[in-house]
mmCIF file of N, CA and C in Angstrom:
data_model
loop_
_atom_site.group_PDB
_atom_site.id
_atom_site.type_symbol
_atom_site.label_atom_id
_atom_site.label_comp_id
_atom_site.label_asym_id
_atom_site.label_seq_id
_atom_site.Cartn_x
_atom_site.Cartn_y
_atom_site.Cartn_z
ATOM 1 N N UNK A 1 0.842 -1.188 0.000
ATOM 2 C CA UNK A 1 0.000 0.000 0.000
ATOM 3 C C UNK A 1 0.881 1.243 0.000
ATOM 4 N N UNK A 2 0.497 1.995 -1.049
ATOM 5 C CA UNK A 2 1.566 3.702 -0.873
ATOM 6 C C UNK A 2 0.680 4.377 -0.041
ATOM 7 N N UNK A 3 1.809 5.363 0.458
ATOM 8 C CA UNK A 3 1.216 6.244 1.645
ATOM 9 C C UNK A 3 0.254 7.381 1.063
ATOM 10 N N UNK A 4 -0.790 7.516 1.543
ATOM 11 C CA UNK A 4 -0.871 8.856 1.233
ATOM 12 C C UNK A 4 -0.550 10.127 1.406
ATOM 13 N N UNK A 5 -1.053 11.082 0.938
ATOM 14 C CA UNK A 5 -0.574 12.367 1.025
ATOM 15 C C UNK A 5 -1.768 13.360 1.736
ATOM 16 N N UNK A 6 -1.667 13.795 3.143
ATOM 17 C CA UNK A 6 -2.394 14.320 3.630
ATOM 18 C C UNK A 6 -2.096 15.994 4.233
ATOM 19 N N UNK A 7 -2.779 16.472 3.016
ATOM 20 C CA UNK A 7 -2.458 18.240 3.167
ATOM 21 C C UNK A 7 -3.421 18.447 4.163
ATOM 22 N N UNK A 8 -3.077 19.941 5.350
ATOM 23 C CA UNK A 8 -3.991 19.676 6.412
ATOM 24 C C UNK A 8 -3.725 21.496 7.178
ATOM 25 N N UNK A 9 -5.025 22.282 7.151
ATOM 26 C CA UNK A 9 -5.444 23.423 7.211
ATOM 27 C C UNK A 9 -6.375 24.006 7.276
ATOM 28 N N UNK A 10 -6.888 25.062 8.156
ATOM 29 C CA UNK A 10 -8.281 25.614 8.075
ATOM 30 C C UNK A 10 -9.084 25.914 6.962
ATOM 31 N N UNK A 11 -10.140 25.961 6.315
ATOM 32 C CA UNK A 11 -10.869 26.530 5.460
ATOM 33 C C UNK A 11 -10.610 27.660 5.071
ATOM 34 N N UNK A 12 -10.470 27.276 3.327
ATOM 35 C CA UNK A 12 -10.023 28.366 2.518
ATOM 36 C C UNK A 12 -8.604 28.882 2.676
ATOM 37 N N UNK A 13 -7.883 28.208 2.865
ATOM 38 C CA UNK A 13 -6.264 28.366 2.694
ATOM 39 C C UNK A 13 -5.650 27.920 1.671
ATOM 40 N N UNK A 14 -6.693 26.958 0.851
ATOM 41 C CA UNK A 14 -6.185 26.527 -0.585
ATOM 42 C C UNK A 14 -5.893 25.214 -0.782
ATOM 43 N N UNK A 15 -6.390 24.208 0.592
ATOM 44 C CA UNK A 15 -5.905 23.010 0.743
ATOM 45 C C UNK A 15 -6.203 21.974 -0.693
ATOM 46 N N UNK A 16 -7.600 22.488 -1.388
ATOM 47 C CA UNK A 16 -8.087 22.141 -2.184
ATOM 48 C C UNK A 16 -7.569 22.071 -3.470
ATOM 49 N N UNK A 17 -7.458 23.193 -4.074
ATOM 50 C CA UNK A 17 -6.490 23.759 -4.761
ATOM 51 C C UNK A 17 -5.443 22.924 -5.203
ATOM 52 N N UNK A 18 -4.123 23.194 -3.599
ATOM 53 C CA UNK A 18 -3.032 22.141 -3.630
ATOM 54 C C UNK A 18 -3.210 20.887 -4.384
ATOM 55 N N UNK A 19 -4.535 20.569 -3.176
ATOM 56 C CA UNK A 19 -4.507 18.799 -3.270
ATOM 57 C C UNK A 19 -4.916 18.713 -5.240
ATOM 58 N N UNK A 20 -5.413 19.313 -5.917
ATOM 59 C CA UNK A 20 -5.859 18.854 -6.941
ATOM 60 C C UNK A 20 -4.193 19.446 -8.065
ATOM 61 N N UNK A 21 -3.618 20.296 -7.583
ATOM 62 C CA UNK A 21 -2.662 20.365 -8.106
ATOM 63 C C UNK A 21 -1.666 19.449 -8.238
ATOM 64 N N UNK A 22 -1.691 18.860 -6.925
ATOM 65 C CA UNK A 22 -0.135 17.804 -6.377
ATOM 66 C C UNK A 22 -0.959 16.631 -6.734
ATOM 67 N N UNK A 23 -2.039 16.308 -6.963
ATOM 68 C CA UNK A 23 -2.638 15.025 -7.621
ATOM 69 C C UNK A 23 -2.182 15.184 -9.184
ATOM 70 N N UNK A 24 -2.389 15.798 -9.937
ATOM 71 C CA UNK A 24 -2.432 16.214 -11.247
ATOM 72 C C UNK A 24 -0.813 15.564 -11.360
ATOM 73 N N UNK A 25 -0.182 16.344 -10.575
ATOM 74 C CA UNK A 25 0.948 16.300 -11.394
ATOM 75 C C UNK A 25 1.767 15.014 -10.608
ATOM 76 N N UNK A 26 1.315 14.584 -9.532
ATOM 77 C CA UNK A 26 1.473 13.027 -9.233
ATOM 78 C C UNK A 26 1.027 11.903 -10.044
ATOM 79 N N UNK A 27 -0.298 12.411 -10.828
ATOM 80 C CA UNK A 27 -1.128 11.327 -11.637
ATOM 81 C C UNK A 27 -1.625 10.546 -10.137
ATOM 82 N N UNK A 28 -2.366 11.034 -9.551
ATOM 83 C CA UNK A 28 -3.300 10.343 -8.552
ATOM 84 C C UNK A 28 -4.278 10.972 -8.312
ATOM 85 N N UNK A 29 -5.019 10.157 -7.373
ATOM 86 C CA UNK A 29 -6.200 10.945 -6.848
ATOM 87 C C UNK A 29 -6.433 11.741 -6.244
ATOM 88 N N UNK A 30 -7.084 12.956 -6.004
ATOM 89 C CA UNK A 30 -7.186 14.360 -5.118
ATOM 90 C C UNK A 30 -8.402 13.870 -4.117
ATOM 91 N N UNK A 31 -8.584 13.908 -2.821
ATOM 92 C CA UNK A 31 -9.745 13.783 -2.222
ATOM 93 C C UNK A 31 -10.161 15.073 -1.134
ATOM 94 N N UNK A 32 -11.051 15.463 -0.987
ATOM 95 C CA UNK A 32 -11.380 16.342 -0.123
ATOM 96 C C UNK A 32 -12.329 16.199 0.508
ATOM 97 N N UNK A 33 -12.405 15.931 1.936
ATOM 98 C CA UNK A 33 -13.280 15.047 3.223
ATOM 99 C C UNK A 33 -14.107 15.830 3.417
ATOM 100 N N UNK A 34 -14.264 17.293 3.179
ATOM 101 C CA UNK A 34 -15.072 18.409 3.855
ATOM 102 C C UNK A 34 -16.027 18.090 1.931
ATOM 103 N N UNK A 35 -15.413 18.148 1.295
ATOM 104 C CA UNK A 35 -16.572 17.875 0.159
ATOM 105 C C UNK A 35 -17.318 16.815 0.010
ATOM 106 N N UNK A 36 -16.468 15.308 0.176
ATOM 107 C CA UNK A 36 -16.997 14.374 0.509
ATOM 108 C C UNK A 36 -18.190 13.939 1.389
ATOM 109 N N UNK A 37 -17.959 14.448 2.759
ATOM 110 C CA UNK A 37 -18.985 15.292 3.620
ATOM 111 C C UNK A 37 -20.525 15.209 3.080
ATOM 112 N N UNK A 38 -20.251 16.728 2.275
ATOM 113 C CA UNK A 38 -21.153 17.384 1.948
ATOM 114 C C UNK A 38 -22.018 16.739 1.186
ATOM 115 N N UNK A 39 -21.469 15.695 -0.180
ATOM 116 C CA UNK A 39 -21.735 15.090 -1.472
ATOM 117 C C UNK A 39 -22.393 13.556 -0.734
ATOM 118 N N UNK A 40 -21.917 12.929 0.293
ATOM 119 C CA UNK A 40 -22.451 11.902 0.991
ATOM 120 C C UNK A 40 -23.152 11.989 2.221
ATOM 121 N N UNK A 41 -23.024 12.554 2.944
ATOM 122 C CA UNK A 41 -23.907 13.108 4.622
ATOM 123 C C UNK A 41 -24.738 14.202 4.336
ATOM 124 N N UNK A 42 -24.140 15.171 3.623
ATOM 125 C CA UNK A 42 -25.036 16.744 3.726
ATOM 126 C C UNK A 42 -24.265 17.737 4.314
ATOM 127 N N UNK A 43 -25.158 19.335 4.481
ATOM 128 C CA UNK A 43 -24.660 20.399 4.256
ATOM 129 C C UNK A 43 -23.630 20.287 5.891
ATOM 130 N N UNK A 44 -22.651 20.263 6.000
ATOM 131 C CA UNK A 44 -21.808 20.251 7.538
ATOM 132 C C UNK A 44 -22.638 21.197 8.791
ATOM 133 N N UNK A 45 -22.709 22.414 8.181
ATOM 134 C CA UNK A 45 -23.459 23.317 9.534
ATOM 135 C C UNK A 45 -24.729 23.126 9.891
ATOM 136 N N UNK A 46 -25.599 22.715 8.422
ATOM 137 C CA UNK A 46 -26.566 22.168 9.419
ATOM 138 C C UNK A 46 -27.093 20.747 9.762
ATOM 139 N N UNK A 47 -25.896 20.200 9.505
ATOM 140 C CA UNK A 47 -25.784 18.555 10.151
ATOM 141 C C UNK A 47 -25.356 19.191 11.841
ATOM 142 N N UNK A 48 -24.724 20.178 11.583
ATOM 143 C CA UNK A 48 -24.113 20.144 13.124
ATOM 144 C C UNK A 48 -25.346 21.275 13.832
ATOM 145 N N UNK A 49 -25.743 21.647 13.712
ATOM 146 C CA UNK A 49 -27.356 22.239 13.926
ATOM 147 C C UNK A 49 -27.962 21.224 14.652
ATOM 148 N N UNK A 50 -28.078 20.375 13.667
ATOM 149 C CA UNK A 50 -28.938 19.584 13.462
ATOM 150 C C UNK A 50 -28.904 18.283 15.043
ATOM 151 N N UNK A 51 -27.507 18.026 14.537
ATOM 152 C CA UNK A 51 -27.161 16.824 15.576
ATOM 153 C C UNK A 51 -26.345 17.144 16.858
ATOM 154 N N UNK A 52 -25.002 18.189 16.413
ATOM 155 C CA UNK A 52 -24.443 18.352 17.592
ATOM 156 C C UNK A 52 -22.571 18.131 16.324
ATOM 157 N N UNK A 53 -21.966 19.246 17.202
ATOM 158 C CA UNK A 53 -20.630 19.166 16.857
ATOM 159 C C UNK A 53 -20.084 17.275 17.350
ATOM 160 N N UNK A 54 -20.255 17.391 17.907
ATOM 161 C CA UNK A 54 -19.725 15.713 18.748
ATOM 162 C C UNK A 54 -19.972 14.822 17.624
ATOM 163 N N UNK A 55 -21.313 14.783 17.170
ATOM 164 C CA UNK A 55 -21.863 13.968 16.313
ATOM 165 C C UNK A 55 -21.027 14.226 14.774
ATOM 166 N N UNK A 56 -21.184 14.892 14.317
ATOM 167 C CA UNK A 56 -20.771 15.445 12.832
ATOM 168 C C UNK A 56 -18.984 14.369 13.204
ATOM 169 N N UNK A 57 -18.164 15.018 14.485
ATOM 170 C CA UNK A 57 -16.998 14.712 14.289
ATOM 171 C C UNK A 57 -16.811 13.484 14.275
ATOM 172 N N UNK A 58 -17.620 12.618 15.165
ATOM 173 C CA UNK A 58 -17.981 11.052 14.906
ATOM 174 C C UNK A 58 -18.409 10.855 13.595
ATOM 175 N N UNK A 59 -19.231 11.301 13.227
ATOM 176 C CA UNK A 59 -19.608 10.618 11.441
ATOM 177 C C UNK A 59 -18.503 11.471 10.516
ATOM 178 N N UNK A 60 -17.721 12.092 10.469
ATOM 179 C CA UNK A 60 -16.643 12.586 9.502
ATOM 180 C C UNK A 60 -15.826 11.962 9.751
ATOM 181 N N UNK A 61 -15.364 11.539 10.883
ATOM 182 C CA UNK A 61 -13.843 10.558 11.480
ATOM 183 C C UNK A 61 -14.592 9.359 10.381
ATOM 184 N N UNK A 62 -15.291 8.734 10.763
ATOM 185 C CA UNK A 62 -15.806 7.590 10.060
ATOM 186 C C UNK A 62 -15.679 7.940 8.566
ATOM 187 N N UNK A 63 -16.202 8.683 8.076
ATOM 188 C CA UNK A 63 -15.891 8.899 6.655
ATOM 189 C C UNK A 63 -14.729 8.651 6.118
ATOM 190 N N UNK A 64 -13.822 9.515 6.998
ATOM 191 C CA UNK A 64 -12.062 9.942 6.987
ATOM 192 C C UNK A 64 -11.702 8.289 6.329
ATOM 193 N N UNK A 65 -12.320 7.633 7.898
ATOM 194 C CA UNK A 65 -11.429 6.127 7.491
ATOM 195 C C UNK A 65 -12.399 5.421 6.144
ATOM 196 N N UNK A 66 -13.519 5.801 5.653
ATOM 197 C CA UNK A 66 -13.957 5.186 4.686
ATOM 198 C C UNK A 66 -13.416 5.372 3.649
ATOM 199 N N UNK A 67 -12.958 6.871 3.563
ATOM 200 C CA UNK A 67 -12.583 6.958 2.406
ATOM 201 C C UNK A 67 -10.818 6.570 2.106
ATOM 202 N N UNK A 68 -10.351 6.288 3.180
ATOM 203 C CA UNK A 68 -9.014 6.051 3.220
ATOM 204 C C UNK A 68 -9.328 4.112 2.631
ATOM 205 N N UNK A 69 -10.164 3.764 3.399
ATOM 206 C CA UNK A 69 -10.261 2.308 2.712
ATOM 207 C C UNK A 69 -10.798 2.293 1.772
ATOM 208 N N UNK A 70 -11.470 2.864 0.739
ATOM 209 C CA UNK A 70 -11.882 3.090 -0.440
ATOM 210 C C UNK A 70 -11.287 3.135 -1.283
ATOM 211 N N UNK A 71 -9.778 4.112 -0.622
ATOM 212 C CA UNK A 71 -8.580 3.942 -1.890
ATOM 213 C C UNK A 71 -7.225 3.361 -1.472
ATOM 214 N N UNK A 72 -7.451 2.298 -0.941
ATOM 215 C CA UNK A 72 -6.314 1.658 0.017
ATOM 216 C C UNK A 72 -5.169 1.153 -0.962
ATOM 217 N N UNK A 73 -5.690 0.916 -2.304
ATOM 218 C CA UNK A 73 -4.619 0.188 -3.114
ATOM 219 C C UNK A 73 -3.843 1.323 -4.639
ATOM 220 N N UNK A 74 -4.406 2.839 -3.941
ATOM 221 C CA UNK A 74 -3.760 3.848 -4.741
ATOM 222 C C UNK A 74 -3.146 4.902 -4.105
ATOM 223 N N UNK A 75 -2.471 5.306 -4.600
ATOM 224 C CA UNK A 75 -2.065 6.566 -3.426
ATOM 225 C C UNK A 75 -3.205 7.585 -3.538
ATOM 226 N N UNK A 76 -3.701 8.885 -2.750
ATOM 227 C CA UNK A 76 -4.189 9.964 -2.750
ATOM 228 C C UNK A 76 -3.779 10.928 -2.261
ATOM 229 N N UNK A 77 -4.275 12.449 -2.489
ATOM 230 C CA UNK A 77 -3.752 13.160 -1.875
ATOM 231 C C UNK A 77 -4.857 13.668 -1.155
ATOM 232 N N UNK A 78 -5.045 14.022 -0.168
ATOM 233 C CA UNK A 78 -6.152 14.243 0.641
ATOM 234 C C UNK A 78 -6.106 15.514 1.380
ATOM 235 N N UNK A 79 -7.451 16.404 0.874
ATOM 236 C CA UNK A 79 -7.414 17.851 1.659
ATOM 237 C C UNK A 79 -8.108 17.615 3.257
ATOM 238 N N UNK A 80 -7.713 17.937 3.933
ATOM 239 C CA UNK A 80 -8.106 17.532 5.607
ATOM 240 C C UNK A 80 -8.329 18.725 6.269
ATOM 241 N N UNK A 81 -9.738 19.504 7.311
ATOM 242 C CA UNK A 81 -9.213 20.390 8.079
ATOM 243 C C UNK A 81 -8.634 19.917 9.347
ATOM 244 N N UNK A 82 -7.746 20.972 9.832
ATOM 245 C CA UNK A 82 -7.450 20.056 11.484
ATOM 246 C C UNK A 82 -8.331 19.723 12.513
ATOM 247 N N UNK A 83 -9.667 20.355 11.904
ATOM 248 C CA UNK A 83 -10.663 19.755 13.501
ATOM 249 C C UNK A 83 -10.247 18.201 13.645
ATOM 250 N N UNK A 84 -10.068 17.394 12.647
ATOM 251 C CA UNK A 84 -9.978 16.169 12.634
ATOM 252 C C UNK A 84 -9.038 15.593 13.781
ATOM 253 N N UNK A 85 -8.129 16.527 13.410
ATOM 254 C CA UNK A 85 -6.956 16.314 14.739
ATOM 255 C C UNK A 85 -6.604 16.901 16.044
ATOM 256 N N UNK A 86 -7.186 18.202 16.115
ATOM 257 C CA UNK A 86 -7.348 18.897 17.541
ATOM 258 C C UNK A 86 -9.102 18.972 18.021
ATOM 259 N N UNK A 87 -9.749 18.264 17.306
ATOM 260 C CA UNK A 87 -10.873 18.564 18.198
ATOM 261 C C UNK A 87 -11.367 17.442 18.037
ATOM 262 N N UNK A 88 -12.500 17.006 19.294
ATOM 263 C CA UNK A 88 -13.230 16.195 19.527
ATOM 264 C C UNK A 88 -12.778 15.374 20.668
ATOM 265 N N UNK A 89 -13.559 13.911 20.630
ATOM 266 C CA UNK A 89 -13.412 13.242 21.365
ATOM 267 C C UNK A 89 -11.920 12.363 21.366
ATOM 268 N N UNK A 90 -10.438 12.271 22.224
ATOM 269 C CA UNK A 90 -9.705 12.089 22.867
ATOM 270 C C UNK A 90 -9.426 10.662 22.140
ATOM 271 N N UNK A 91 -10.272 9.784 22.160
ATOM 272 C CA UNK A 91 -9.834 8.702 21.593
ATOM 273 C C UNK A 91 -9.914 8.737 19.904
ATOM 274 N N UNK A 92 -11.046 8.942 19.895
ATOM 275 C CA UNK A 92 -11.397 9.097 18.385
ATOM 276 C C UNK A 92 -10.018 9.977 17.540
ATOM 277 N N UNK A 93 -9.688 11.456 17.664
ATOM 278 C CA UNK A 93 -8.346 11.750 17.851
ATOM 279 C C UNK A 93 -7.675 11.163 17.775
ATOM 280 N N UNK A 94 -6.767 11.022 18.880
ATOM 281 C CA UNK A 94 -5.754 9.906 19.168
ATOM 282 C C UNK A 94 -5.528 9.092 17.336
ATOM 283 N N UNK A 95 -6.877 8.630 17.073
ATOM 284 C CA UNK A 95 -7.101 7.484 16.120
ATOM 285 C C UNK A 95 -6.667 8.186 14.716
ATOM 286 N N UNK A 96 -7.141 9.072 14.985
ATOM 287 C CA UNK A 96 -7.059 9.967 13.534
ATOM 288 C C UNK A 96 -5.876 10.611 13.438
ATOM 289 N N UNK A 97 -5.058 11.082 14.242
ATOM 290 C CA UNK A 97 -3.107 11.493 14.205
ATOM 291 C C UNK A 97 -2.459 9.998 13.540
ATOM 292 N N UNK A 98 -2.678 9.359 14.547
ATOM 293 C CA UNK A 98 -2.561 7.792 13.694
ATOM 294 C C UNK A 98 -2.220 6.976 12.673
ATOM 295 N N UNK A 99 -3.890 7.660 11.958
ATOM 296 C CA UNK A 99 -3.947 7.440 10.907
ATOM 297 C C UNK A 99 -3.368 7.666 10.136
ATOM 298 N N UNK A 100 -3.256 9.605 10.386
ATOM 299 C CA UNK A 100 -2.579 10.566 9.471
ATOM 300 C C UNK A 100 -1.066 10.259 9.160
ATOM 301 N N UNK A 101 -0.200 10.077 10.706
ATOM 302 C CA UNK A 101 1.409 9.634 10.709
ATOM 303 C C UNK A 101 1.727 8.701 10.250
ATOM 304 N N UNK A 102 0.592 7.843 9.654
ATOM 305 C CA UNK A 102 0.967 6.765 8.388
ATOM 306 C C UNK A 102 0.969 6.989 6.913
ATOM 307 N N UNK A 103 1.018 8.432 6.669
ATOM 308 C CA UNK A 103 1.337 8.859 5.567
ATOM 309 C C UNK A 103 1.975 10.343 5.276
ATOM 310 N N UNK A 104 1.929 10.967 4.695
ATOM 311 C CA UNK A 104 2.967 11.766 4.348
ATOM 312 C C UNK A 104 2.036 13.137 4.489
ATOM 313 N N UNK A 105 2.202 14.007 5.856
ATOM 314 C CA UNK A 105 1.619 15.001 5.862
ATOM 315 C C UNK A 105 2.291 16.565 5.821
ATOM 316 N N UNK A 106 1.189 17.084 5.348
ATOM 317 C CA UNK A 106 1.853 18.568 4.940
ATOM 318 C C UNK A 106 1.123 19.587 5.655
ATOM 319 N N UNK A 107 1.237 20.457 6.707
ATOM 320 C CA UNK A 107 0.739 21.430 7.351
ATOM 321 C C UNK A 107 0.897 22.892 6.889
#
C-alpha cells in the first residue's frame, strides 16, 4: 500500500487547490473530506445544527477512514481540516493522528 498524502489546514487556505494540483501532477487521486462530507452526509453546519458538533466529528472521522479504505490500493492526496486532529473526542483523535502519521503530511 503507498502512503498517502495528507495536506492539512483551516478553510479556505487553498488546501483544495493544492490537493488537486499535487494530484495532477502526481497522476493520482485528489480527495477532499469536507466535500466528501457534503456530497455523501449533507450540508456540515446544518448537520451540526442539526445533531451536535460531537456527532458530525464522529460521522466525519468515520468517513475519513472510509474513504481512506476506499482507496487503500492507490495513493491519494487528501485535503483535511485540522478539527480532525485537535478537536473532539480524545480517543477518536488519538485514532485519527494515527492514521494521518501513516502517511505523508503537509501542514
Amino acid at each position: 500500500m503507498q502512503k498517502h498524502i495528507f495536506l492539512i489546514g483551516p478553510g479556505a487556505i487553498g488546501k483544495t487547490t493544492l490537493a488537486k494540483m499535487l494530484a495532477k501532477k502526481l497522476d493520482v487521486l485528489d480527495v477532499h473530506v469536507d466535500e466528501e462530507f457534503i456530497k455523501r452526509i449533507g450540508h456540515i453546519r446544518k448537520y451540526i445544527k442539526k445533531y451536535s458538533y460531537d456527532e458530525y466529528y464522529a460521522s466525519n472521522s468515520k468517513l475519513f477512514y472510509k474513504l481512506i479504505s476506499e482507496n487503500k490500493t492507490r495513493r491519494c492526496v487528501f485535503a483535511v481540516t485540522p478539527g480532525l486532529l485537535i478537536r473532539g473526542p480524545e480517543k477518536i483523535r488519538k485514532k485519527n493522528i494515527e492514521q494521518i502519521n501513516k502517511g505523508l503530511s503537509i501542514l
